[in-house]
JSON list of C-alpha atoms in Angstrom, two decimals:
[
{"chain": "A", "resi": 9, "resn": "UNK", "atom": "CA", "xyz": [-27.61, 2.24, -37.40]},
{"chain": "A", "resi": 10, "resn": "UNK", "atom": "CA", "xyz": [-25.01, 3.55, -34.94]},
{"chain": "A", "resi": 11, "resn": "UNK", "atom": "CA", "xyz": [-21.70, 1.84, -34.60]},
{"chain": "A", "resi": 12, "resn": "UNK", "atom": "CA", "xyz": [-19.88, 1.32, -31.32]},
{"chain": "A", "resi": 13, "resn": "UNK", "atom": "CA", "xyz": [-17.26, 3.98, -30.67]},
{"chain": "A", "resi": 14, "resn": "UNK", "atom": "CA", "xyz": [-14.96, 3.25, -27.68]},
{"chain": "A", "resi": 15, "resn": "UNK", "atom": "CA", "xyz": [-13.92, 6.90, -27.35]},
{"chain": "A", "resi": 16, "resn": "UNK", "atom": "CA", "xyz": [-17.55, 7.89, -26.95]},
{"chain": "A", "resi": 17, "resn": "UNK", "atom": "CA", "xyz": [-17.87, 5.69, -23.87]},
{"chain": "A", "resi": 18, "resn": "UNK", "atom": "CA", "xyz": [-14.94, 7.51, -22.25]},
{"chain": "A", "resi": 19, "resn": "UNK", "atom": "CA", "xyz": [-16.92, 10.76, -22.35]},
{"chain": "A", "resi": 20, "resn": "UNK", "atom": "CA", "xyz": [-19.98, 9.40, -20.55]},
{"chain": "A", "resi": 21, "resn": "UNK", "atom": "CA", "xyz": [-20.46, 10.83, -17.02]},
{"chain": "A", "resi": 22, "resn": "UNK", "atom": "CA", "xyz": [-20.84, 7.38, -15.45]},
{"chain": "A", "resi": 23, "resn": "UNK", "atom": "CA", "xyz": [-17.75, 5.79, -16.99]},
{"chain": "A", "resi": 24, "resn": "UNK", "atom": "CA", "xyz": [-15.08, 6.85, -14.48]},
{"chain": "A", "resi": 25, "resn": "UNK", "atom": "CA", "xyz": [-17.24, 6.12, -11.43]},
{"chain": "A", "resi": 26, "resn": "UNK", "atom": "CA", "xyz": [-17.98, 2.64, -12.77]},
{"chain": "A", "resi": 27, "resn": "UNK", "atom": "CA", "xyz": [-14.34, 2.00, -13.66]},
{"chain": "A", "resi": 28, "resn": "UNK", "atom": "CA", "xyz": [-13.25, 3.16, -10.20]},
{"chain": "A", "resi": 29, "resn": "UNK", "atom": "CA", "xyz": [-15.78, 0.91, -8.50]},
{"chain": "A", "resi": 30, "resn": "UNK", "atom": "CA", "xyz": [-14.62, -2.09, -10.52]},
{"chain": "A", "resi": 31, "resn": "UNK", "atom": "CA", "xyz": [-11.00, -1.29, -9.70]},
{"chain": "A", "resi": 32, "resn": "UNK", "atom": "CA", "xyz": [-11.78, -1.15, -5.97]},
{"chain": "A", "resi": 33, "resn": "UNK", "atom": "CA", "xyz": [-13.61, -4.49, -6.22]},
{"chain": "A", "resi": 34, "resn": "UNK", "atom": "CA", "xyz": [-10.65, -6.09, -8.02]},
{"chain": "A", "resi": 35, "resn": "UNK", "atom": "CA", "xyz": [-8.26, -4.77, -5.35]},
{"chain": "A", "resi": 36, "resn": "UNK", "atom": "CA", "xyz": [-10.48, -6.13, -2.53]},
{"chain": "A", "resi": 37, "resn": "UNK", "atom": "CA", "xyz": [-10.65, -9.56, -4.15]},
{"chain": "A", "resi": 38, "resn": "UNK", "atom": "CA", "xyz": [-6.91, -9.55, -4.81]},
{"chain": "A", "resi": 39, "resn": "UNK", "atom": "CA", "xyz": [-5.86, -8.61, -1.30]},
{"chain": "A", "resi": 40, "resn": "UNK", "atom": "CA", "xyz": [-8.39, -10.83, 0.46]},
{"chain": "A", "resi": 41, "resn": "UNK", "atom": "CA", "xyz": [-7.02, -13.98, -1.11]},
{"chain": "A", "resi": 42, "resn": "UNK", "atom": "CA", "xyz": [-10.09, -14.69, -3.18]},
{"chain": "A", "resi": 43, "resn": "UNK", "atom": "CA", "xyz": [-12.57, -14.25, -0.32]},
{"chain": "A", "resi": 44, "resn": "UNK", "atom": "CA", "xyz": [-13.67, -10.88, -1.62]},
{"chain": "A", "resi": 45, "resn": "UNK", "atom": "CA", "xyz": [-17.17, -12.24, -2.08]},
{"chain": "A", "resi": 46, "resn": "UNK", "atom": "CA", "xyz": [-17.69, -12.23, 1.69]},
{"chain": "A", "resi": 47, "resn": "UNK", "atom": "CA", "xyz": [-16.45, -8.65, 1.91]},
{"chain": "A", "resi": 48, "resn": "UNK", "atom": "CA", "xyz": [-18.72, -7.55, -0.93]},
{"chain": "A", "resi": 49, "resn": "UNK", "atom": "CA", "xyz": [-21.67, -9.42, 0.60]},
{"chain": "A", "resi": 50, "resn": "UNK", "atom": "CA", "xyz": [-21.16, -7.60, 3.90]},
{"chain": "A", "resi": 51, "resn": "UNK", "atom": "CA", "xyz": [-20.88, -4.27, 2.07]},
{"chain": "A", "resi": 52, "resn": "UNK", "atom": "CA", "xyz": [-24.14, -4.95, 0.23]},
{"chain": "A", "resi": 53, "resn": "UNK", "atom": "CA", "xyz": [-25.88, -5.81, 3.52]},
{"chain": "A", "resi": 54, "resn": "UNK", "atom": "CA", "xyz": [-24.89, -2.44, 4.98]},
{"chain": "A", "resi": 55, "resn": "UNK", "atom": "CA", "xyz": [-25.67, -0.54, 1.80]},
{"chain": "A", "resi": 56, "resn": "UNK", "atom": "CA", "xyz": [-29.39, -0.64, 2.58]},
{"chain": "A", "resi": 57, "resn": "UNK", "atom": "CA", "xyz": [-28.82, 1.33, 5.78]},
{"chain": "A", "resi": 58, "resn": "UNK", "atom": "CA", "xyz": [-26.52, 3.77, 4.03]},
{"chain": "A", "resi": 59, "resn": "UNK", "atom": "CA", "xyz": [-29.16, 4.34, 1.33]},
{"chain": "A", "resi": 60, "resn": "UNK", "atom": "CA", "xyz": [-31.83, 5.08, 3.96]},
{"chain": "A", "resi": 61, "resn": "UNK", "atom": "CA", "xyz": [-29.52, 7.52, 5.76]},
{"chain": "A", "resi": 62, "resn": "UNK", "atom": "CA", "xyz": [-28.58, 9.12, 2.43]},
{"chain": "A", "resi": 63, "resn": "UNK", "atom": "CA", "xyz": [-32.24, 9.61, 1.54]},
{"chain": "A", "resi": 64, "resn": "UNK", "atom": "CA", "xyz": [-32.84, 11.24, 4.93]},
{"chain": "A", "resi": 65, "resn": "UNK", "atom": "CA", "xyz": [-29.89, 13.56, 4.41]},
{"chain": "A", "resi": 66, "resn": "UNK", "atom": "CA", "xyz": [-31.19, 14.38, 0.93]},
{"chain": "A", "resi": 67, "resn": "UNK", "atom": "CA", "xyz": [-34.54, 15.40, 2.40]},
{"chain": "A", "resi": 68, "resn": "UNK", "atom": "CA", "xyz": [-32.81, 17.61, 4.97]},
{"chain": "A", "resi": 69, "resn": "UNK", "atom": "CA", "xyz": [-30.68, 19.28, 2.30]},
{"chain": "A", "resi": 70, "resn": "UNK", "atom": "CA", "xyz": [-33.49, 19.71, -0.23]},
{"chain": "A", "resi": 71, "resn": "UNK", "atom": "CA", "xyz": [-36.07, 21.02, 2.25]},
{"chain": "A", "resi": 72, "resn": "UNK", "atom": "CA", "xyz": [-34.17, 24.07, 3.41]},
{"chain": "A", "resi": 73, "resn": "UNK", "atom": "CA", "xyz": [-31.13, 26.17, 2.77]},
{"chain": "A", "resi": 74, "resn": "UNK", "atom": "CA", "xyz": [-28.99, 23.19, 1.82]},
{"chain": "A", "resi": 75, "resn": "UNK", "atom": "CA", "xyz": [-27.99, 22.30, 5.37]},
{"chain": "A", "resi": 76, "resn": "UNK", "atom": "CA", "xyz": [-26.93, 18.85, 6.49]},
{"chain": "A", "resi": 77, "resn": "UNK", "atom": "CA", "xyz": [-27.66, 16.99, 9.71]},
{"chain": "A", "resi": 78, "resn": "UNK", "atom": "CA", "xyz": [-24.29, 16.34, 11.33]},
{"chain": "A", "resi": 79, "resn": "UNK", "atom": "CA", "xyz": [-25.74, 14.41, 14.29]},
{"chain": "A", "resi": 80, "resn": "UNK", "atom": "CA", "xyz": [-26.66, 11.39, 12.14]},
{"chain": "A", "resi": 81, "resn": "UNK", "atom": "CA", "xyz": [-23.59, 9.20, 12.91]},
{"chain": "A", "resi": 82, "resn": "UNK", "atom": "CA", "xyz": [-23.95, 9.72, 16.68]},
{"chain": "A", "resi": 83, "resn": "UNK", "atom": "CA", "xyz": [-27.71, 9.24, 16.40]},
{"chain": "A", "resi": 84, "resn": "UNK", "atom": "CA", "xyz": [-27.29, 5.92, 14.58]},
{"chain": "A", "resi": 85, "resn": "UNK", "atom": "CA", "xyz": [-24.73, 4.72, 17.14]},
{"chain": "A", "resi": 86, "resn": "UNK", "atom": "CA", "xyz": [-26.94, 5.65, 20.10]},
{"chain": "A", "resi": 87, "resn": "UNK", "atom": "CA", "xyz": [-29.98, 4.01, 18.51]},
{"chain": "A", "resi": 88, "resn": "UNK", "atom": "CA", "xyz": [-27.96, 0.84, 17.92]},
{"chain": "A", "resi": 89, "resn": "UNK", "atom": "CA", "xyz": [-26.76, 0.71, 21.52]},
{"chain": "A", "resi": 90, "resn": "UNK", "atom": "CA", "xyz": [-30.23, 1.36, 22.93]},
{"chain": "A", "resi": 91, "resn": "UNK", "atom": "CA", "xyz": [-32.00, -1.11, 20.67]},
{"chain": "A", "resi": 92, "resn": "UNK", "atom": "CA", "xyz": [-29.51, -3.95, 21.17]},
{"chain": "A", "resi": 93, "resn": "UNK", "atom": "CA", "xyz": [-29.42, -3.26, 24.91]},
{"chain": "A", "resi": 94, "resn": "UNK", "atom": "CA", "xyz": [-33.20, -3.47, 25.01]},
{"chain": "A", "resi": 95, "resn": "UNK", "atom": "CA", "xyz": [-33.24, -6.72, 23.02]},
{"chain": "A", "resi": 96, "resn": "UNK", "atom": "CA", "xyz": [-30.54, -8.39, 25.15]},
{"chain": "A", "resi": 97, "resn": "UNK", "atom": "CA", "xyz": [-29.86, -10.93, 22.41]},
{"chain": "A", "resi": 98, "resn": "UNK", "atom": "CA", "xyz": [-33.39, -12.34, 22.43]},
{"chain": "A", "resi": 99, "resn": "UNK", "atom": "CA", "xyz": [-35.88, -12.29, 19.58]},
{"chain": "A", "resi": 100, "resn": "UNK", "atom": "CA", "xyz": [-38.62, -11.55, 22.09]},
{"chain": "A", "resi": 101, "resn": "UNK", "atom": "CA", "xyz": [-37.16, -8.08, 22.59]},
{"chain": "A", "resi": 102, "resn": "UNK", "atom": "CA", "xyz": [-37.35, -7.15, 18.91]},
{"chain": "A", "resi": 103, "resn": "UNK", "atom": "CA", "xyz": [-40.36, -4.83, 19.15]},
{"chain": "A", "resi": 104, "resn": "UNK", "atom": "CA", "xyz": [-39.10, -2.98, 22.26]},
{"chain": "A", "resi": 105, "resn": "UNK", "atom": "CA", "xyz": [-35.65, -2.75, 20.63]},
{"chain": "A", "resi": 106, "resn": "UNK", "atom": "CA", "xyz": [-37.07, -1.19, 17.48]},
{"chain": "A", "resi": 107, "resn": "UNK", "atom": "CA", "xyz": [-39.17, 1.17, 19.61]},
{"chain": "A", "resi": 108, "resn": "UNK", "atom": "CA", "xyz": [-36.08, 2.22, 21.61]},
{"chain": "A", "resi": 109, "resn": "UNK", "atom": "CA", "xyz": [-34.08, 2.94, 18.45]},
{"chain": "A", "resi": 110, "resn": "UNK", "atom": "CA", "xyz": [-36.88, 4.87, 16.77]},
{"chain": "A", "resi": 111, "resn": "UNK", "atom": "CA", "xyz": [-37.72, 6.70, 20.00]},
{"chain": "A", "resi": 112, "resn": "UNK", "atom": "CA", "xyz": [-34.15, 7.89, 20.45]},
{"chain": "A", "resi": 113, "resn": "UNK", "atom": "CA", "xyz": [-34.06, 9.10, 16.84]},
{"chain": "A", "resi": 114, "resn": "UNK", "atom": "CA", "xyz": [-37.33, 10.98, 17.23]},
{"chain": "A", "resi": 115, "resn": "UNK", "atom": "CA", "xyz": [-36.16, 12.54, 20.50]},
{"chain": "A", "resi": 116, "resn": "UNK", "atom": "CA", "xyz": [-32.84, 13.65, 19.02]},
{"chain": "A", "resi": 117, "resn": "UNK", "atom": "CA", "xyz": [-34.58, 15.05, 15.95]},
{"chain": "A", "resi": 118, "resn": "UNK", "atom": "CA", "xyz": [-36.97, 16.97, 18.18]},
{"chain": "A", "resi": 119, "resn": "UNK", "atom": "CA", "xyz": [-34.09, 18.39, 20.22]},
{"chain": "A", "resi": 120, "resn": "UNK", "atom": "CA", "xyz": [-32.33, 19.44, 17.01]},
{"chain": "A", "resi": 121, "resn": "UNK", "atom": "CA", "xyz": [-35.48, 21.13, 15.73]},
{"chain": "A", "resi": 122, "resn": "UNK", "atom": "CA", "xyz": [-35.97, 22.89, 19.08]},
{"chain": "A", "resi": 123, "resn": "UNK", "atom": "CA", "xyz": [-32.40, 24.22, 19.05]},
{"chain": "A", "resi": 124, "resn": "UNK", "atom": "CA", "xyz": [-32.77, 25.45, 15.49]},
{"chain": "A", "resi": 125, "resn": "UNK", "atom": "CA", "xyz": [-36.22, 27.04, 15.86]},
{"chain": "A", "resi": 126, "resn": "UNK", "atom": "CA", "xyz": [-36.24, 28.33, 19.44]},
{"chain": "A", "resi": 127, "resn": "UNK", "atom": "CA", "xyz": [-32.67, 29.58, 19.68]},
{"chain": "A", "resi": 128, "resn": "UNK", "atom": "CA", "xyz": [-32.19, 30.36, 15.97]},
{"chain": "A", "resi": 129, "resn": "UNK", "atom": "CA", "xyz": [-28.96, 28.38, 15.91]},
{"chain": "A", "resi": 130, "resn": "UNK", "atom": "CA", "xyz": [-27.80, 27.56, 12.36]},
{"chain": "A", "resi": 131, "resn": "UNK", "atom": "CA", "xyz": [-28.76, 23.95, 11.59]},
{"chain": "A", "resi": 132, "resn": "UNK", "atom": "CA", "xyz": [-25.21, 22.80, 10.90]},
{"chain": "A", "resi": 133, "resn": "UNK", "atom": "CA", "xyz": [-24.01, 24.17, 14.24]},
{"chain": "A", "resi": 134, "resn": "UNK", "atom": "CA", "xyz": [-26.99, 22.81, 16.21]},
{"chain": "A", "resi": 135, "resn": "UNK", "atom": "CA", "xyz": [-26.76, 19.31, 14.76]},
{"chain": "A", "resi": 136, "resn": "UNK", "atom": "CA", "xyz": [-22.97, 19.21, 15.14]},
{"chain": "A", "resi": 137, "resn": "UNK", "atom": "CA", "xyz": [-23.30, 20.23, 18.81]},
{"chain": "A", "resi": 138, "resn": "UNK", "atom": "CA", "xyz": [-26.04, 17.66, 19.38]},
{"chain": "A", "resi": 139, "resn": "UNK", "atom": "CA", "xyz": [-23.91, 14.98, 17.76]},
{"chain": "A", "resi": 140, "resn": "UNK", "atom": "CA", "xyz": [-20.95, 15.88, 19.97]},
{"chain": "A", "resi": 141, "resn": "UNK", "atom": "CA", "xyz": [-23.12, 15.74, 23.10]},
{"chain": "A", "resi": 142, "resn": "UNK", "atom": "CA", "xyz": [-24.39, 12.30, 22.08]}
]
């Protein structure tokens, strides 16, 4: 049977990332006067969107020469403006709002692909330019 060795834990690849995350959480709770739970709850709500965007970026990087789509932040912002503008604060506009957000993303992705394929612009340059235009 193996015994617990504290020095062995220090050499695990996940140890320092976990310790750093816990330290950041402790600092947030300390500086927020004990209301760090609300901050962490908000962060967890947004983490779903960040995970989806991260998976999309992973697909872009893994499917080619390791490029990254630099228009994503501008694309997300534009989709948010279009979808919330379409909804106008009413639940009845949910479907058109989702369609507007997805439509803008598809259109921007198509423009990026066109720039890359038709004009042979490097993907990082094309997506950065598209993001700046947005």
